[in-house]
Tab-separated table of C-alpha atoms in Angstrom:
chain	number	residue	atom	x	y	z
U	948	MET	CA	-115.632	-78.335	-191.040
U	949	GLN	CA	-115.669	-81.878	-189.743
U	950	THR	CA	-115.674	-82.304	-186.010
U	951	LYS	CA	-113.064	-84.471	-184.317
U	952	LYS	CA	-115.796	-87.000	-183.557
U	953	SER	CA	-117.004	-87.363	-187.152
U	954	ILE	CA	-113.425	-87.721	-188.402
U	955	GLY	CA	-112.850	-90.478	-185.853
U	956	LYS	CA	-116.013	-92.226	-187.023
U	957	LYS	CA	-114.955	-92.148	-190.703
U	958	ILE	CA	-111.519	-93.616	-189.992
U	959	LEU	CA	-113.097	-96.291	-187.837
U	960	SER	CA	-115.616	-97.187	-190.544
U	961	ALA	CA	-112.943	-97.671	-193.238
U	962	ASN	CA	-111.137	-99.920	-190.775
U	963	GLU	CA	-114.327	-101.798	-189.946
U	964	GLU	CA	-115.066	-102.532	-193.613
U	965	CYS	CA	-111.666	-104.126	-193.938
U	966	ALA	CA	-112.134	-105.980	-190.631
U	967	ILE	CA	-115.362	-107.525	-191.954
U	968	LYS	CA	-113.460	-108.824	-195.010
U	969	ASN	CA	-110.766	-110.368	-192.771
U	970	SER	CA	-113.433	-111.912	-190.597
U	971	ARG	CA	-115.124	-113.463	-193.647
U	972	ILE	CA	-111.850	-114.998	-194.904
U	973	LEU	CA	-111.080	-116.433	-191.467
U	974	SER	CA	-114.524	-117.907	-190.882
U	975	GLU	CA	-114.819	-119.378	-194.421
U	976	ARG	CA	-111.492	-121.111	-193.896
U	977	LYS	CA	-112.445	-122.088	-190.303
U	978	LYS	CA	-109.481	-120.480	-188.624
U	979	LEU	CA	-109.509	-119.246	-185.036
U	980	CYS	CA	-107.918	-115.789	-184.790
U	981	LEU	CA	-107.159	-114.173	-181.421
U	982	ASN	CA	-106.121	-110.522	-181.026
U	983	MET	CA	-103.837	-110.196	-177.952
U	984	ILE	CA	-104.045	-106.768	-176.291
U	985	SER	CA	-102.117	-105.467	-173.280
U	986	SER	CA	-99.667	-102.870	-172.046
U	987	PRO	CA	-96.037	-103.188	-173.100
U	988	GLY	CA	-94.203	-105.803	-171.060
U	989	SER	CA	-97.182	-107.778	-169.753
U	990	GLY	CA	-95.663	-110.890	-171.336
U	991	LYS	CA	-97.571	-111.429	-174.609
U	992	THR	CA	-94.555	-112.717	-176.554
U	993	THR	CA	-93.458	-115.044	-173.750
U	994	ILE	CA	-97.015	-116.414	-173.473
U	995	LEU	CA	-97.104	-117.063	-177.235
U	996	HIS	CA	-93.628	-118.643	-177.235
U	997	ARG	CA	-94.564	-121.119	-174.504
U	998	THR	CA	-98.048	-121.796	-175.909
U	999	ILE	CA	-96.712	-122.596	-179.392
U	1000	SER	CA	-93.958	-124.846	-178.006
U	1001	GLU	CA	-96.265	-126.800	-175.690
U	1002	LEU	CA	-99.119	-127.198	-178.192
U	1003	LYS	CA	-96.824	-128.456	-180.968
U	1004	GLY	CA	-98.477	-131.470	-182.623
U	1005	LYS	CA	-101.907	-130.449	-181.241
U	1006	ILE	CA	-102.671	-127.064	-182.855
U	1007	ARG	CA	-100.828	-125.461	-185.760
U	1008	ILE	CA	-100.228	-121.820	-184.813
U	1009	GLY	CA	-99.128	-118.783	-186.844
U	1010	VAL	CA	-98.472	-115.285	-185.499
U	1011	ILE	CA	-98.902	-111.723	-186.751
U	1012	GLU	CA	-96.596	-109.477	-184.714
U	1013	GLY	CA	-97.440	-105.774	-184.379
U	1014	ASP	CA	-94.732	-103.416	-183.188
U	1015	ILE	CA	-94.032	-99.726	-183.550
U	1016	GLN	CA	-90.569	-100.653	-184.688
U	1017	THR	CA	-88.052	-103.561	-184.485
U	1018	ASP	CA	-88.735	-107.188	-185.371
U	1019	LEU	CA	-87.487	-108.568	-182.051
U	1020	ASP	CA	-90.818	-110.294	-181.309
U	1021	ALA	CA	-91.225	-112.041	-184.685
U	1022	GLU	CA	-87.639	-113.307	-184.364
U	1023	LYS	CA	-88.443	-114.789	-180.925
U	1024	ILE	CA	-91.574	-116.513	-182.274
U	1025	ARG	CA	-89.772	-117.948	-185.330
U	1026	LYS	CA	-87.395	-119.762	-182.967
U	1027	THR	CA	-90.336	-122.056	-182.081
U	1028	GLY	CA	-90.629	-123.012	-185.763
U	1029	ALA	CA	-94.002	-121.217	-186.145
U	1030	PRO	CA	-94.495	-118.798	-189.054
U	1031	ALA	CA	-94.508	-115.154	-187.895
U	1032	ILE	CA	-95.171	-112.019	-189.931
U	1033	GLN	CA	-93.853	-108.757	-188.482
U	1034	ILE	CA	-95.815	-105.537	-189.015
U	1035	ASN	CA	-94.069	-102.277	-188.113
U	1036	THR	CA	-96.595	-99.500	-187.528
U	1037	ASN	CA	-93.909	-96.752	-187.679
U	1038	GLY	CA	-95.246	-94.858	-184.695
U	1039	ALA	CA	-98.939	-95.820	-184.792
U	1040	CYS	CA	-100.294	-97.066	-181.481
U	1041	HIS	CA	-102.456	-99.935	-182.783
U	1042	LEU	CA	-102.731	-102.380	-185.687
U	1043	SER	CA	-105.222	-101.699	-188.472
U	1044	ALA	CA	-107.398	-104.241	-190.290
U	1045	ALA	CA	-105.604	-103.388	-193.579
U	1046	GLN	CA	-102.252	-104.327	-192.070
U	1047	VAL	CA	-103.691	-107.608	-190.808
U	1048	SER	CA	-105.243	-108.285	-194.239
U	1049	ARG	CA	-101.801	-108.012	-195.872
U	1050	ALA	CA	-100.202	-110.206	-193.204
U	1051	LEU	CA	-102.895	-112.902	-193.581
U	1052	LYS	CA	-101.931	-113.185	-197.270
U	1053	GLN	CA	-98.319	-113.864	-196.286
U	1054	LEU	CA	-99.163	-116.620	-193.777
U	1055	PRO	CA	-99.574	-120.254	-194.954
U	1056	LEU	CA	-103.245	-120.267	-193.828
U	1057	ASP	CA	-103.966	-123.813	-195.121
U	1058	ASP	CA	-101.372	-125.183	-192.713
U	1059	LEU	CA	-102.706	-123.342	-189.631
U	1060	ASP	CA	-105.539	-123.835	-187.134
U	1061	LEU	CA	-104.995	-120.729	-185.018
U	1062	ILE	CA	-103.614	-117.270	-185.809
U	1063	PHE	CA	-102.518	-115.063	-182.946
U	1064	ILE	CA	-102.291	-111.326	-183.571
U	1065	GLU	CA	-99.937	-109.728	-181.043
U	1066	ASN	CA	-101.077	-106.103	-181.080
U	1067	VAL	CA	-98.877	-103.074	-180.268
U	1068	GLY	CA	-98.289	-102.815	-176.514
U	1069	ASN	CA	-101.052	-100.424	-175.451
U	1070	LEU	CA	-103.962	-101.135	-173.131
U	1071	VAL	CA	-106.132	-98.356	-174.576
U	1072	CYS	CA	-106.198	-97.745	-178.342
U	1073	PRO	CA	-106.060	-101.251	-179.901
U	1074	SER	CA	-109.348	-102.220	-178.250
U	1075	ALA	CA	-111.192	-99.655	-180.434
U	1076	PHE	CA	-109.921	-101.063	-183.753
U	1077	GLU	CA	-111.525	-104.293	-184.979
U	1078	LEU	CA	-109.158	-106.439	-187.046
U	1079	GLY	CA	-111.609	-109.165	-188.087
U	1080	GLU	CA	-110.439	-111.448	-185.278
U	1081	THR	CA	-112.599	-114.206	-183.764
U	1082	GLY	CA	-112.000	-112.688	-180.341
U	1083	LYS	CA	-109.786	-110.475	-178.217
U	1084	VAL	CA	-107.572	-111.771	-175.408
U	1085	ALA	CA	-106.516	-109.246	-172.760
U	1086	VAL	CA	-103.290	-109.764	-170.834
U	1087	LEU	CA	-102.627	-108.075	-167.480
U	1088	SER	CA	-99.455	-108.690	-165.504
U	1089	VAL	CA	-99.732	-108.650	-161.712
U	1090	ALA	CA	-96.905	-106.072	-161.684
U	1091	GLU	CA	-99.305	-103.565	-163.295
U	1092	GLY	CA	-101.674	-103.489	-160.324
U	1093	ASP	CA	-105.177	-104.761	-159.591
U	1094	ASP	CA	-106.880	-101.398	-160.269
U	1095	LYS	CA	-106.430	-101.632	-164.051
U	1096	PRO	CA	-109.859	-103.086	-165.048
U	1097	ALA	CA	-111.547	-100.189	-163.191
U	1098	LYS	CA	-109.255	-97.590	-164.773
U	1099	TYR	CA	-109.050	-98.996	-168.337
U	1100	PRO	CA	-112.399	-100.797	-168.758
U	1101	ALA	CA	-112.728	-100.949	-172.573
U	1102	ILE	CA	-110.529	-103.961	-173.301
U	1103	PHE	CA	-111.788	-105.906	-170.272
U	1104	ALA	CA	-115.385	-105.308	-171.399
U	1105	ARG	CA	-114.660	-106.611	-174.920
U	1106	ALA	CA	-112.296	-109.557	-174.410
U	1107	LYS	CA	-113.279	-113.231	-174.663
U	1108	ALA	CA	-110.484	-114.158	-172.266
U	1109	LEU	CA	-108.197	-112.491	-169.741
U	1110	LEU	CA	-104.766	-113.854	-168.882
U	1111	ILE	CA	-103.517	-112.587	-165.507
U	1112	ASN	CA	-99.792	-113.159	-166.062
U	1113	LYS	CA	-96.655	-113.281	-163.863
U	1114	ILE	CA	-98.467	-114.840	-160.891
U	1115	ASP	CA	-95.054	-116.257	-159.861
U	1116	MET	CA	-94.315	-112.693	-158.638
U	1117	LEU	CA	-97.050	-113.022	-156.017
U	1118	GLN	CA	-94.936	-115.593	-154.205
U	1119	THR	CA	-91.828	-113.468	-153.744
U	1120	GLY	CA	-92.277	-112.417	-150.149
U	1121	GLY	CA	-95.225	-110.116	-150.783
U	1122	ARG	CA	-93.318	-107.592	-152.915
U	1123	VAL	CA	-96.197	-107.390	-155.392
U	1124	ASP	CA	-99.583	-106.334	-153.984
U	1125	PHE	CA	-102.218	-107.700	-156.323
U	1126	ASP	CA	-105.640	-108.993	-155.364
U	1127	ILE	CA	-106.756	-111.502	-158.036
U	1128	GLU	CA	-110.247	-111.653	-156.509
U	1129	ARG	CA	-110.637	-107.855	-156.878
U	1130	VAL	CA	-109.693	-108.135	-160.570
U	1131	LYS	CA	-112.165	-110.989	-161.107
U	1132	ARG	CA	-114.922	-108.982	-159.408
U	1133	ASP	CA	-114.203	-105.783	-161.383
U	1134	VAL	CA	-113.901	-107.642	-164.709
U	1135	CYS	CA	-117.114	-109.624	-164.157
U	1136	LYS	CA	-118.991	-106.356	-163.612
U	1137	LEU	CA	-117.888	-105.313	-167.140
U	1138	ASN	CA	-118.143	-108.686	-168.845
U	1139	LYS	CA	-120.234	-111.641	-167.677
U	1140	THR	CA	-118.896	-114.221	-170.184
U	1141	ILE	CA	-115.139	-113.592	-170.043
U	1142	GLU	CA	-112.847	-116.531	-169.190
U	1143	ILE	CA	-110.122	-115.607	-166.683
U	1144	PHE	CA	-106.862	-117.566	-166.458
U	1145	PRO	CA	-104.269	-116.678	-163.784
U	1146	ILE	CA	-100.967	-117.896	-165.291
U	1147	SER	CA	-97.207	-117.635	-165.236
U	1148	ALA	CA	-95.779	-117.976	-168.733
U	1149	LYS	CA	-92.373	-118.151	-167.062
U	1150	THR	CA	-92.979	-121.107	-164.716
U	1151	GLY	CA	-95.897	-122.674	-166.614
U	1152	GLU	CA	-98.299	-122.415	-163.645
U	1153	GLY	CA	-101.945	-122.242	-164.741
U	1154	MET	CA	-101.104	-122.605	-168.452
U	1155	ARG	CA	-102.936	-125.961	-168.744
U	1156	ASN	CA	-106.374	-124.268	-168.423
U	1157	TRP	CA	-105.451	-121.741	-171.132
U	1158	TYR	CA	-104.297	-124.554	-173.457
U	1159	ASP	CA	-107.544	-126.474	-172.853
U	1160	TRP	CA	-109.540	-123.353	-173.728
U	1161	LEU	CA	-107.518	-122.917	-176.959
U	1162	LEU	CA	-108.013	-126.594	-177.895
U	1163	LYS	CA	-111.745	-126.335	-177.275
U	1164	SER	CA	-112.038	-123.018	-179.158
U	1165	THR	CA	-110.228	-124.352	-182.254
U	1166	LYS	CA	-112.507	-127.444	-182.213
U	1167	ASP	CA	-115.633	-125.232	-181.917
U	1168	ILE	CA	-114.579	-123.298	-185.036
U	1169	LEU	CA	-114.278	-126.540	-187.041
U	1170	SER	CA	-117.670	-127.939	-185.995
Z	986	MET	CA	-111.353	-85.370	-199.018
Z	987	GLN	CA	-108.813	-84.895	-196.294
Z	988	THR	CA	-106.229	-87.619	-195.874
Z	989	LYS	CA	-105.713	-89.291	-192.501
Z	990	LYS	CA	-102.322	-87.565	-192.262
Z	991	SER	CA	-103.635	-84.020	-192.790
Z	992	ILE	CA	-106.461	-84.579	-190.281
Z	993	GLY	CA	-103.885	-85.711	-187.726
Z	994	LYS	CA	-101.800	-82.609	-188.403
Z	995	LYS	CA	-104.750	-80.234	-187.882
Z	996	ILE	CA	-105.765	-81.790	-184.560
Z	997	LEU	CA	-102.165	-81.676	-183.382
Z	998	SER	CA	-101.846	-78.001	-184.334
Z	999	ALA	CA	-104.935	-76.929	-182.375
Z	1000	ASN	CA	-103.477	-78.798	-179.406
Z	1001	GLU	CA	-100.092	-77.179	-179.913
Z	1002	GLU	CA	-101.546	-73.665	-179.918
Z	1003	CYS	CA	-103.130	-74.351	-176.553
Z	1004	ALA	CA	-99.894	-75.969	-175.288
Z	1005	ILE	CA	-97.977	-72.793	-176.139
Z	1006	LYS	CA	-100.452	-70.763	-174.043
Z	1007	ASN	CA	-100.032	-73.141	-171.087
Z	1008	SER	CA	-96.273	-72.967	-171.460
Z	1009	ARG	CA	-96.374	-69.138	-171.408
Z	1010	ILE	CA	-98.485	-69.077	-168.219
Z	1011	LEU	CA	-96.164	-71.535	-166.493
Z	1012	SER	CA	-92.953	-69.767	-167.463
Z	1013	GLU	CA	-94.271	-66.272	-166.624
Z	1014	ARG	CA	-95.214	-67.539	-163.173
Z	1015	LYS	CA	-91.924	-69.488	-162.873
Z	1016	LYS	CA	-93.511	-72.868	-162.222
Z	1017	LEU	CA	-91.835	-76.161	-163.077
Z	1018	CYS	CA	-94.302	-78.522	-164.778
Z	1019	LEU	CA	-93.446	-82.166	-165.461
Z	1020	ASN	CA	-95.557	-84.460	-167.647
Z	1021	MET	CA	-95.223	-88.071	-166.391
Z	1022	ILE	CA	-95.666	-90.673	-169.132
Z	1023	SER	CA	-95.618	-94.471	-168.837
Z	1024	SER	CA	-97.610	-97.652	-169.315
Z	1025	PRO	CA	-100.397	-98.392	-166.839
Z	1026	GLY	CA	-99.041	-99.789	-163.599
Z	1027	SER	CA	-95.432	-98.589	-163.843
Z	1028	GLY	CA	-95.908	-96.808	-160.521
Z	1029	LYS	CA	-96.498	-93.124	-161.399
Z	1030	THR	CA	-98.998	-92.497	-158.588
Z	1031	THR	CA	-96.840	-94.256	-155.977
Z	1032	ILE	CA	-93.798	-92.230	-157.108
Z	1033	LEU	CA	-95.781	-88.986	-156.783
Z	1034	HIS	CA	-97.210	-89.973	-153.396
Z	1035	ARG	CA	-93.762	-90.658	-151.945
Z	1036	THR	CA	-92.144	-87.643	-153.623
Z	1037	ILE	CA	-94.775	-85.218	-152.295
Z	1038	SER	CA	-94.575	-86.670	-148.772
Z	1039	GLU	CA	-90.780	-86.600	-148.608
Z	1040	LEU	CA	-90.355	-83.135	-150.162
Z	1041	LYS	CA	-92.941	-81.535	-147.866
Z	1042	GLY	CA	-91.513	-78.236	-146.592
Z	1043	LYS	CA	-88.999	-78.112	-149.452
Z	1044	ILE	CA	-91.103	-77.884	-152.625
Z	1045	ARG	CA	-94.820	-77.142	-152.844
Z	1046	ILE	CA	-96.312	-79.653	-155.286
Z	1047	GLY	CA	-99.686	-79.820	-157.066
Z	1048	VAL	CA	-100.899	-82.620	-159.343
Z	1049	ILE	CA	-103.091	-82.890	-162.440
Z	1050	GLU	CA	-104.311	-86.490	-162.687
Z	1051	GLY	CA	-105.299	-87.860	-166.095
Z	1052	ASP	CA	-107.361	-91.036	-166.225
Z	1053	ILE	CA	-109.761	-92.609	-168.691
Z	1054	GLN	CA	-112.205	-92.957	-165.858
Z	1055	THR	CA	-112.284	-93.110	-162.007
Z	1056	ASP	CA	-110.695	-90.617	-159.642
Z	1057	LEU	CA	-108.775	-93.224	-157.652
Z	1058	ASP	CA	-105.425	-91.539	-158.331
Z	1059	ALA	CA	-106.443	-87.995	-157.344
Z	1060	GLU	CA	-107.904	-89.403	-154.117
Z	1061	LYS	CA	-104.571	-91.113	-153.319
Z	1062	ILE	CA	-102.646	-87.884	-153.972
Z	1063	ARG	CA	-105.002	-85.753	-151.845
Z	1064	LYS	CA	-104.162	-87.980	-148.862
Z	1065	THR	CA	-100.688	-86.356	-148.877
Z	1066	GLY	CA	-102.345	-82.943	-148.442
Z	1067	ALA	CA	-101.324	-81.785	-151.937
Z	1068	PRO	CA	-103.966	-80.277	-154.249
Z	1069	ALA	CA	-104.933	-82.669	-157.056
Z	1070	ILE	CA	-107.262	-82.029	-160.001
Z	1071	GLN	CA	-108.717	-85.132	-161.682
Z	1072	ILE	CA	-109.327	-85.101	-165.442
Z	1073	ASN	CA	-111.371	-87.956	-166.872
Z	1074	THR	CA	-110.737	-88.363	-170.598
Z	1075	ASN	CA	-113.800	-90.627	-171.099
Z	1076	GLY	CA	-111.999	-93.113	-173.307
Z	1077	ALA	CA	-109.308	-90.901	-174.851
Z	1078	CYS	CA	-105.812	-92.341	-174.591
Z	1079	HIS	CA	-103.925	-89.138	-173.726
Z	1080	LEU	CA	-104.407	-85.732	-172.088
Z	1081	SER	CA	-104.888	-82.656	-174.278
Z	1082	ALA	CA	-103.473	-79.175	-173.688
Z	1083	ALA	CA	-107.038	-77.796	-173.366
Z	1084	GLN	CA	-107.766	-80.189	-170.495
Z	1085	VAL	CA	-104.548	-79.132	-168.765
Z	1086	SER	CA	-105.386	-75.461	-169.332
Z	1087	ARG	CA	-108.695	-75.910	-167.471
Z	1088	ALA	CA	-106.991	-77.853	-164.661
Z	1089	LEU	CA	-104.287	-75.184	-164.243
Z	1090	LYS	CA	-107.054	-72.637	-163.556
Z	1091	GLN	CA	-108.370	-74.844	-160.742
Z	1092	LEU	CA	-104.990	-75.272	-159.027
Z	1093	PRO	CA	-103.760	-72.662	-156.476
Z	1094	LEU	CA	-100.761	-71.811	-158.718
Z	1095	ASP	CA	-99.439	-69.015	-156.447
Z	1096	ASP	CA	-98.934	-71.542	-153.663
Z	1097	LEU	CA	-97.051	-74.087	-155.805
Z	1098	ASP	CA	-93.485	-74.514	-157.101
Z	1099	LEU	CA	-93.960	-77.700	-159.104
Z	1100	ILE	CA	-96.935	-79.134	-160.981
Z	1101	PHE	CA	-96.881	-82.801	-161.942
Z	1102	ILE	CA	-99.177	-83.948	-164.736
Z	1103	GLU	CA	-99.818	-87.680	-164.444
Z	1104	ASN	CA	-100.831	-88.592	-167.985
Z	1105	VAL	CA	-103.124	-91.497	-168.955
Z	1106	GLY	CA	-101.256	-94.826	-168.654
Z	1107	ASN	CA	-100.001	-95.318	-172.204
Z	1108	LEU	CA	-96.390	-95.493	-173.368
Z	1109	VAL	CA	-97.247	-94.488	-176.938
Z	1110	CYS	CA	-99.834	-91.751	-177.598
Z	1111	PRO	CA	-99.243	-89.154	-174.830
Z	1112	SER	CA	-95.704	-88.506	-176.065
Z	1113	ALA	CA	-97.110	-86.976	-179.287
Z	1114	PHE	CA	-99.312	-84.397	-177.508
Z	1115	GLU	CA	-97.557	-81.359	-176.028
Z	1116	LEU	CA	-99.318	-79.978	-172.956
Z	1117	GLY	CA	-97.149	-76.906	-172.373
Z	1118	GLU	CA	-95.060	-78.733	-169.770
Z	1119	THR	CA	-91.478	-77.762	-168.897
Z	1120	GLY	CA	-90.426	-81.335	-169.574
Z	1121	LYS	CA	-91.525	-84.954	-169.862
Z	1122	VAL	CA	-90.565	-87.661	-167.375
Z	1123	ALA	CA	-90.758	-91.260	-168.600
Z	1124	VAL	CA	-91.342	-94.075	-166.119
Z	1125	LEU	CA	-90.466	-97.694	-166.923
Z	1126	SER	CA	-90.940	-100.470	-164.380
Z	1127	VAL	CA	-88.418	-103.336	-164.460
Z	1128	ALA	CA	-91.382	-105.732	-164.711
Z	1129	GLU	CA	-92.064	-104.367	-168.221
Z	1130	GLY	CA	-88.759	-105.615	-169.646
Z	1131	ASP	CA	-85.515	-104.022	-170.808
Z	1132	ASP	CA	-86.423	-104.061	-174.524
Z	1133	LYS	CA	-88.972	-101.235	-174.201
Z	1134	PRO	CA	-86.756	-98.244	-175.225
Z	1135	ALA	CA	-85.895	-100.085	-178.469
Z	1136	LYS	CA	-89.537	-100.994	-179.138
Z	1137	TYR	CA	-91.216	-97.715	-178.037
Z	1138	PRO	CA	-88.541	-95.086	-178.723
Z	1139	ALA	CA	-90.638	-91.876	-178.949
Z	1140	ILE	CA	-91.051	-91.116	-175.253
Z	1141	PHE	CA	-87.467	-92.093	-174.386
Z	1142	ALA	CA	-86.189	-89.775	-177.133
Z	1143	ARG	CA	-88.232	-86.818	-175.806
Z	1144	ALA	CA	-88.020	-87.125	-171.997
Z	1145	LYS	CA	-85.846	-84.962	-169.753
Z	1146	ALA	CA	-85.651	-87.773	-167.188
Z	1147	LEU	CA	-86.302	-91.500	-167.003
Z	1148	LEU	CA	-87.291	-93.232	-163.764
Z	1149	ILE	CA	-86.566	-96.974	-163.860
Z	1150	ASN	CA	-88.970	-98.054	-161.117
Z	1151	LYS	CA	-89.522	-101.193	-159.005
Z	1152	ILE	CA	-85.791	-102.027	-158.798
Z	1153	ASP	CA	-86.636	-103.865	-155.534
Z	1154	MET	CA	-88.011	-106.613	-157.813
Z	1155	LEU	CA	-84.507	-107.254	-159.168
Z	1156	GLN	CA	-83.489	-108.602	-155.781
Z	1157	THR	CA	-86.157	-111.263	-155.481
Z	1158	GLY	CA	-84.134	-114.316	-156.450
Z	1159	GLY	CA	-83.794	-113.392	-160.119
Z	1160	ARG	CA	-87.502	-113.627	-160.952
Z	1161	VAL	CA	-87.316	-110.443	-163.017
Z	1162	ASP	CA	-84.811	-110.401	-165.894
Z	1163	PHE	CA	-83.963	-106.765	-166.546
Z	1164	ASP	CA	-80.605	-105.376	-167.633
Z	1165	ILE	CA	-80.387	-101.738	-166.456
Z	1166	GLU	CA	-77.189	-101.227	-168.460
Z	1167	ARG	CA	-78.954	-102.300	-171.655
Z	1168	VAL	CA	-81.709	-99.744	-171.001
Z	1169	LYS	CA	-79.148	-97.002	-170.329
Z	1170	ARG	CA	-77.299	-97.870	-173.565
Z	1171	ASP	CA	-80.486	-97.969	-175.682
Z	1172	VAL	CA	-81.882	-94.744	-174.165
Z	1173	CYS	CA	-78.591	-92.847	-174.578
Z	1174	LYS	CA	-78.597	-93.740	-178.289
Z	1175	LEU	CA	-81.973	-91.930	-178.538
Z	1176	ASN	CA	-81.300	-89.076	-176.117
Z	1177	LYS	CA	-77.865	-87.822	-175.049
Z	1178	THR	CA	-79.044	-85.432	-172.311
Z	1179	ILE	CA	-81.622	-87.558	-170.459
Z	1180	GLU	CA	-81.157	-88.097	-166.696
Z	1181	ILE	CA	-81.736	-91.711	-165.640
Z	1182	PHE	CA	-82.735	-92.624	-162.073
Z	1183	PRO	CA	-83.107	-96.298	-161.065
Z	1184	ILE	CA	-85.531	-96.175	-158.123
Z	1185	SER	CA	-87.986	-98.084	-155.980
Z	1186	ALA	CA	-90.896	-95.873	-154.956
Z	1187	LYS	CA	-91.908	-98.720	-152.627
Z	1188	THR	CA	-88.661	-99.071	-150.613
Z	1189	GLY	CA	-87.287	-95.564	-151.290
Z	1190	GLU	CA	-84.062	-96.860	-152.859
Z	1191	GLY	CA	-82.553	-94.364	-155.326
Z	1192	MET	CA	-85.210	-91.702	-154.628
Z	1193	ARG	CA	-82.664	-89.236	-153.151
Z	1194	ASN	CA	-81.108	-88.569	-156.610
Z	1195	TRP	CA	-84.562	-87.935	-158.098
Z	1196	TYR	CA	-85.413	-85.495	-155.268
Z	1197	ASP	CA	-82.095	-83.648	-155.760
Z	1198	TRP	CA	-82.860	-83.315	-159.469
Z	1199	LEU	CA	-86.335	-81.904	-158.682
Z	1200	LEU	CA	-84.898	-79.441	-156.144
Z	1201	LYS	CA	-82.269	-78.283	-158.653
Z	1202	SER	CA	-84.831	-78.030	-161.486
Z	1203	THR	CA	-87.261	-75.894	-159.455
Z	1204	LYS	CA	-84.341	-73.592	-158.432
Z	1205	ASP	CA	-83.246	-73.272	-162.093
Z	1206	ILE	CA	-86.743	-72.097	-163.057
Z	1207	LEU	CA	-86.646	-69.344	-160.405
Z	1208	SER	CA	-83.200	-68.023	-161.379
């Protein structure tokens, strides 16, 4: 009988094979692809909405939206004019490389510089499933607490960038206790090269540094 | 070769067998056991800390703390004087019934009326794994957004109670957009019998109704 561990390995390997194919397609066509991972409600969709709107005319962005059910997020993204493909996982807690492969075929890749994958809201499982992305972007809202990198290290160890979102909440009379310096310290212990951007997708604070990083990263892919 | 679906079924069944044993032990000894499920940072530990402190002398509470790593949460709970057993899942995204079975043996069950299980922070996976609990309690913080029951229906469909936490944030000059009535409507479509408590574990607002429900539920188990 197979052990739980060996079963897990087999499923992961099938996924990884497909991820390698996605990665090849994306790098041959020189597209930046970022896999956004966070808990539900950290603000991924709002970040994407604002990013797409403000970078219009500078980077052409498409989105793959992963949700357990509903297409609320893809609808929100389409309002910006960007193409968005909704994937419903029907209960599964993460996107698979095969799902992303099908979505990539539906996107007008020739007309895009950057593809965001908004993964299912879950800080744990999606970090273990490669999708063929160029890099992972973790999102943590200050409302979730500053102990999260210590308690859920996997995604913080693997991400190229971390967006600390909803920093506008830190200014509301001290109702949110969140020590950004503690998060930076804990994350840097796990990951020496990660870029950390404290932002508010609601007010726009700090978003300029994130945009500059995206502009630079799309240029690096082309060169 | 086994399909992914049949593998999933087998793992779930082994877990369910163990959950049934836990359930039998708990009901024979007339203990209420509540499995708390939410995203990371919704406030589960703070809710437990306040609940244990304020119900001291009325209900004797023990806690099983599930975390991927660290024992930060069990340490916080022990400061109230309540017994707390830490389980580290080492990467796994949910608690299993076998882990809970071992933890139950370490708790002084004879001296307790109510056992809380604080599951790993994850709104998706833990709802699919029965632990033998009397019931599930979902926690949703207003900072996570009011679209979560529509997007992550499983836990809201299965829970006996829903705590809508951090309602103090709704009073901070409209920085958090969260429609409690929308959540109530969406949850009631999934679950007709669920009890919904809007609370702030930080300020104490709304906690009285939650305590009354706990007092009634522990009495019901004894009768």
